[in-house]
Short mmCIF file of N, CA and C in Angstrom, two decimals:
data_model
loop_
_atom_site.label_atom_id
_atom_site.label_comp_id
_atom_site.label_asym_id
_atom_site.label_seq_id
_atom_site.Cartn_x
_atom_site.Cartn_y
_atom_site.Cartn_z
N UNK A 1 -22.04 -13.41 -8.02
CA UNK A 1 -22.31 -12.01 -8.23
C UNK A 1 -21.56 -11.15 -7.24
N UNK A 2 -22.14 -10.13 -7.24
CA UNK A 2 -21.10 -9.25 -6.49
C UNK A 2 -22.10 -8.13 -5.82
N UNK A 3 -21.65 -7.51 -4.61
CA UNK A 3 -22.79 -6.33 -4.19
C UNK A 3 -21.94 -5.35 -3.62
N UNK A 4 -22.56 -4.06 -3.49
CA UNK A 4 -21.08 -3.14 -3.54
C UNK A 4 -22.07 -2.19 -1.71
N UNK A 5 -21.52 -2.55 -0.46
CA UNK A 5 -21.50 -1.94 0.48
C UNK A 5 -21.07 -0.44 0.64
N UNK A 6 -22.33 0.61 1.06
CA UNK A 6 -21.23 2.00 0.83
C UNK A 6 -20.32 2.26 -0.24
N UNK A 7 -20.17 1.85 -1.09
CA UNK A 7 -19.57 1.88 -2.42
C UNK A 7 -18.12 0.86 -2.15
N UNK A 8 -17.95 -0.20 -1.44
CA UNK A 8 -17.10 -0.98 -1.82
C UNK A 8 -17.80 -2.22 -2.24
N UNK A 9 -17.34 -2.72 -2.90
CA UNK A 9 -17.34 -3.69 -4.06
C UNK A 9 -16.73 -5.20 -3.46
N UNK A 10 -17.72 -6.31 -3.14
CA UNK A 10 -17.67 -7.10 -2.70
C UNK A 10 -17.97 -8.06 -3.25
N UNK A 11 -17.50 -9.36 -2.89
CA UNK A 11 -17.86 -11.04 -3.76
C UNK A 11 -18.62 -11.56 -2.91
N UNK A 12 -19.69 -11.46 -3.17
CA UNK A 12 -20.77 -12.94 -2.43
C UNK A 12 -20.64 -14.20 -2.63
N UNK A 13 -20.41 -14.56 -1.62
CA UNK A 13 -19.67 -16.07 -1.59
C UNK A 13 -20.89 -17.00 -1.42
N UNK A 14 -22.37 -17.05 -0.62
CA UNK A 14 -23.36 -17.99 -0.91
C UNK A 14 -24.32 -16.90 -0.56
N UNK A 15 -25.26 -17.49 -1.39
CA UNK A 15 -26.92 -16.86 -1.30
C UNK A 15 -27.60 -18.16 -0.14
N UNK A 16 -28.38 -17.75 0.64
CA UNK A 16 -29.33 -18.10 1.20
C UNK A 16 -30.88 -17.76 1.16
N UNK A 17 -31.83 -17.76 1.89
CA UNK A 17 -33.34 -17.87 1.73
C UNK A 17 -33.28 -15.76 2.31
N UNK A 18 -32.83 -15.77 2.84
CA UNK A 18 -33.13 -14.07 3.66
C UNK A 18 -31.68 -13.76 3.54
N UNK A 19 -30.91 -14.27 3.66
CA UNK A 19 -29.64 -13.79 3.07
C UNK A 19 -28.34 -14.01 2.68
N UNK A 20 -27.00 -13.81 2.91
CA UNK A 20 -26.18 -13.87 1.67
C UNK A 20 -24.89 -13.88 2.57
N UNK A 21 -23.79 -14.03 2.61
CA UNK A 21 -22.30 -14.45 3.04
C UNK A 21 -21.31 -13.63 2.34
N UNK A 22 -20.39 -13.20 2.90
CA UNK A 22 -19.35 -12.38 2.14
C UNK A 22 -17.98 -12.38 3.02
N UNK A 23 -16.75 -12.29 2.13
CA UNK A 23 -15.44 -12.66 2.70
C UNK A 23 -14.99 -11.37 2.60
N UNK A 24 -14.44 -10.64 3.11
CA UNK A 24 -13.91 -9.51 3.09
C UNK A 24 -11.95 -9.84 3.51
N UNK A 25 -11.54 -9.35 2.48
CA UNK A 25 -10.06 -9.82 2.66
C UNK A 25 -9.10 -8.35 3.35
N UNK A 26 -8.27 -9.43 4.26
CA UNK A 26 -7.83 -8.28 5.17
C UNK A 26 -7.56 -6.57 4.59
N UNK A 27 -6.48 -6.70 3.26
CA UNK A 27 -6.60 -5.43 2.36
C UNK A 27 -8.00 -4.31 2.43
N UNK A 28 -9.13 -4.86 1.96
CA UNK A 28 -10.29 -4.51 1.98
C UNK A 28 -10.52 -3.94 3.44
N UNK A 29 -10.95 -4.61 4.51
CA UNK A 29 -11.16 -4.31 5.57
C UNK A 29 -10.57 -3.06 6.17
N UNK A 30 -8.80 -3.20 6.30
CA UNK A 30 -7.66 -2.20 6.60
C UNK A 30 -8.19 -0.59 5.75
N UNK A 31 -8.43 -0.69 4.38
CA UNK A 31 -8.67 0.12 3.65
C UNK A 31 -9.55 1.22 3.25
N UNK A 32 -10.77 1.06 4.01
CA UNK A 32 -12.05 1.38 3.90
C UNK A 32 -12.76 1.32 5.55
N UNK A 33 -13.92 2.02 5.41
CA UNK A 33 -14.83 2.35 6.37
C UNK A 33 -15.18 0.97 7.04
N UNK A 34 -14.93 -0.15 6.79
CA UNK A 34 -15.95 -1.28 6.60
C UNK A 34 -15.74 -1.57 8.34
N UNK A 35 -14.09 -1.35 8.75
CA UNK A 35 -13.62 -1.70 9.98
C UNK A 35 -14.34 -1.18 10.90
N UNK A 36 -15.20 0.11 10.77
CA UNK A 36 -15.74 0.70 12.11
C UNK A 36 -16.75 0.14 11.97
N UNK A 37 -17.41 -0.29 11.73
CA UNK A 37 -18.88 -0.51 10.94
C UNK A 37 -19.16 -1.92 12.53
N UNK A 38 -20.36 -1.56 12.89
CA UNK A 38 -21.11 -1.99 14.52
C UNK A 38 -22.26 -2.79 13.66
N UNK A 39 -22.34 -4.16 14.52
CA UNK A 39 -24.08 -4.79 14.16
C UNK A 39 -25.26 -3.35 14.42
N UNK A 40 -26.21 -3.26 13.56
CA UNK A 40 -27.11 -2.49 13.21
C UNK A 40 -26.82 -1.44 13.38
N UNK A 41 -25.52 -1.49 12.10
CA UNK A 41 -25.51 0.36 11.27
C UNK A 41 -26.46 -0.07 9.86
N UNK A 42 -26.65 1.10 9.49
CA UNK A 42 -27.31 1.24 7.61
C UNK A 42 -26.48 1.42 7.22
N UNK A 43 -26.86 0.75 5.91
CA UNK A 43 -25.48 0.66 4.50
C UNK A 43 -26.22 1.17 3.81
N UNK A 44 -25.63 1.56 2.82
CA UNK A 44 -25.98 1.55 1.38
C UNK A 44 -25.67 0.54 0.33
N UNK A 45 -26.74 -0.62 0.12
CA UNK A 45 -26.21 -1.69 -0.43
C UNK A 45 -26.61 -1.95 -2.20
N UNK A 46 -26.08 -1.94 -2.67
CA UNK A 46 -25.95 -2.42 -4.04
C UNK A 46 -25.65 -3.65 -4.73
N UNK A 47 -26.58 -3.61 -5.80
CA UNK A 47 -26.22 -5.21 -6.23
C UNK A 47 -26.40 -5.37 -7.67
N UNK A 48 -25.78 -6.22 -7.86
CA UNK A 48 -25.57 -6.75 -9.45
C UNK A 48 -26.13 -6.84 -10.15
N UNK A 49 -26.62 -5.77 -11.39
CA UNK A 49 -27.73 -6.22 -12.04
C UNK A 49 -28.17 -7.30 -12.87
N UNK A 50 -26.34 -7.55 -13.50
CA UNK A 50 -26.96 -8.88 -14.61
C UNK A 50 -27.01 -9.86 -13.50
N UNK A 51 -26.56 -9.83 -12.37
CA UNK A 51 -27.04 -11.28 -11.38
C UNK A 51 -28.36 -11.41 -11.56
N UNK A 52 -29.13 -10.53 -11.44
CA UNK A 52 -30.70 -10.28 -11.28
C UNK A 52 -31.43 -10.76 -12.42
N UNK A 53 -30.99 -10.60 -13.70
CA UNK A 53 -31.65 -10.79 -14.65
C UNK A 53 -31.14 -12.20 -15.23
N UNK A 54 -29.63 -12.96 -14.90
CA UNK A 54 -30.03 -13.97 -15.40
C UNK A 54 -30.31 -14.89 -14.03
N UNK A 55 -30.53 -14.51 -12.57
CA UNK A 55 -31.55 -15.28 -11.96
C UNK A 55 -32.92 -15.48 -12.33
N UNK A 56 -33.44 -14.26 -13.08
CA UNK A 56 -34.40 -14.62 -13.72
C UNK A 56 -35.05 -15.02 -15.02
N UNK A 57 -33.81 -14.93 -15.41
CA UNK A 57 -34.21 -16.10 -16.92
C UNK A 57 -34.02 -17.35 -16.56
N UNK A 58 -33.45 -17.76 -15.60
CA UNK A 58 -33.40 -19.11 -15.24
C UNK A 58 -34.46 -19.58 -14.28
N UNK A 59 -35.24 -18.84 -13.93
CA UNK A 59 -36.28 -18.70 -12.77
C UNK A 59 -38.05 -18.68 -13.15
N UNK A 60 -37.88 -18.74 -14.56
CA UNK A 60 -38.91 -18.04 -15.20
C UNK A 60 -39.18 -18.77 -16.35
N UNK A 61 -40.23 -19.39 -16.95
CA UNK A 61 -40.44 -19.74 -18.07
C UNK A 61 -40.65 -19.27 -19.33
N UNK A 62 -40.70 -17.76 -19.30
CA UNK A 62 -40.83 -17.16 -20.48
C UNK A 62 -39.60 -16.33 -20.73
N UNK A 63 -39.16 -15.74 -22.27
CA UNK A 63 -37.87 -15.22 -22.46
C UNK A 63 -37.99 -14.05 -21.55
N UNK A 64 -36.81 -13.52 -21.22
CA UNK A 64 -36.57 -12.17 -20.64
C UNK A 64 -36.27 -10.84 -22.17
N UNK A 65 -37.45 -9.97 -21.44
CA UNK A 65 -37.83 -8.42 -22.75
C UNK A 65 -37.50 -7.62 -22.06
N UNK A 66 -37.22 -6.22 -22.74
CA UNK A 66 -36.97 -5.37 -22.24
C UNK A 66 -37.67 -4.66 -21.24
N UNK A 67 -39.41 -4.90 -21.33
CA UNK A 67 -40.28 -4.55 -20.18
C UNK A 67 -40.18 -5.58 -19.06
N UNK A 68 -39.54 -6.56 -19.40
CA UNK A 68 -39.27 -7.71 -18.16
C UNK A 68 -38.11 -6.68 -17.32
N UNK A 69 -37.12 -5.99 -17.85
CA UNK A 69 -35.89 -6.39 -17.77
C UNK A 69 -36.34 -4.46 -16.67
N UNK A 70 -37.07 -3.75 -17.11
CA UNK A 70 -37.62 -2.42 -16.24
C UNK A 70 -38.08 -3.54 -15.53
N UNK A 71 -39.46 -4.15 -15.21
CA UNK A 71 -40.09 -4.31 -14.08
C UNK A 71 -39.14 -5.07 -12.94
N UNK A 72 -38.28 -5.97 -13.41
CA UNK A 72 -37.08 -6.36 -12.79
C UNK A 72 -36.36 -5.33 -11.46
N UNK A 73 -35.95 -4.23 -12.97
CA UNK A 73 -35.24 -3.12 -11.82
C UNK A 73 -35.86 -2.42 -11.04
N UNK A 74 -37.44 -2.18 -11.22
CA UNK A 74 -38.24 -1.95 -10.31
C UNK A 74 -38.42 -2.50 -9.02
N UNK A 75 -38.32 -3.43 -9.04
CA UNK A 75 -38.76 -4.81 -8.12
C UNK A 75 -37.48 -4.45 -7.13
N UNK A 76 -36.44 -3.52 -7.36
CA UNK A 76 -35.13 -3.81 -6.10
C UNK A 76 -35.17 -2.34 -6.18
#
C-alpha cells in the first residue's frame, strides 16, 4: 500500500504491530519538505483506502457491505 506524508506519496515497504517502514528515494527527499523534517514533528498522514478494506476482507469472516465499508472509514 501506500501512505501519503504532508501530501507526498509514499511506498510502505513492511507493516509491523505499531508500525510501518518506508524508503524514501533520494529524488523524493531532495524535492520536498521531507529533508527538514526533525524526530517529533506532526505530519499529516494519509493512507490507502483500498489497503484498508481489503485488509479487511481478508481479516474478517463475513463479506465486506457498504455499511462495513463507512464504519471502516470511520475507524481511521
Amino acid at each position: 500500500g501506500s501512505i501519503a506524508i504532508d501530501g507526498v506519496s509514499l511506498t510502505v515497504n513492511d507493516v509491523y504491530e505499531t508500525s510501518f517502514r518506508l524508503t524514501i528515494i533520494p529524488h523524493t527527499l531532495e524535492q520536498t519538505l521531507l529533508k527538514s523534517y526533525k524526530a517529533g514533528r506532526r505530519v499529516n498522514i494519509e493512507t490507502d483506502m483500498f489497503a484498508r478494506y481489503v485488509y479487511h476482507l481478508f481479516h474478517k469472516d463475513k463479506a465486506l457491505d457498504w455499511k462495513s465499508v463507512d464504519r471502516i472509514m470511520a475507524l481511521y
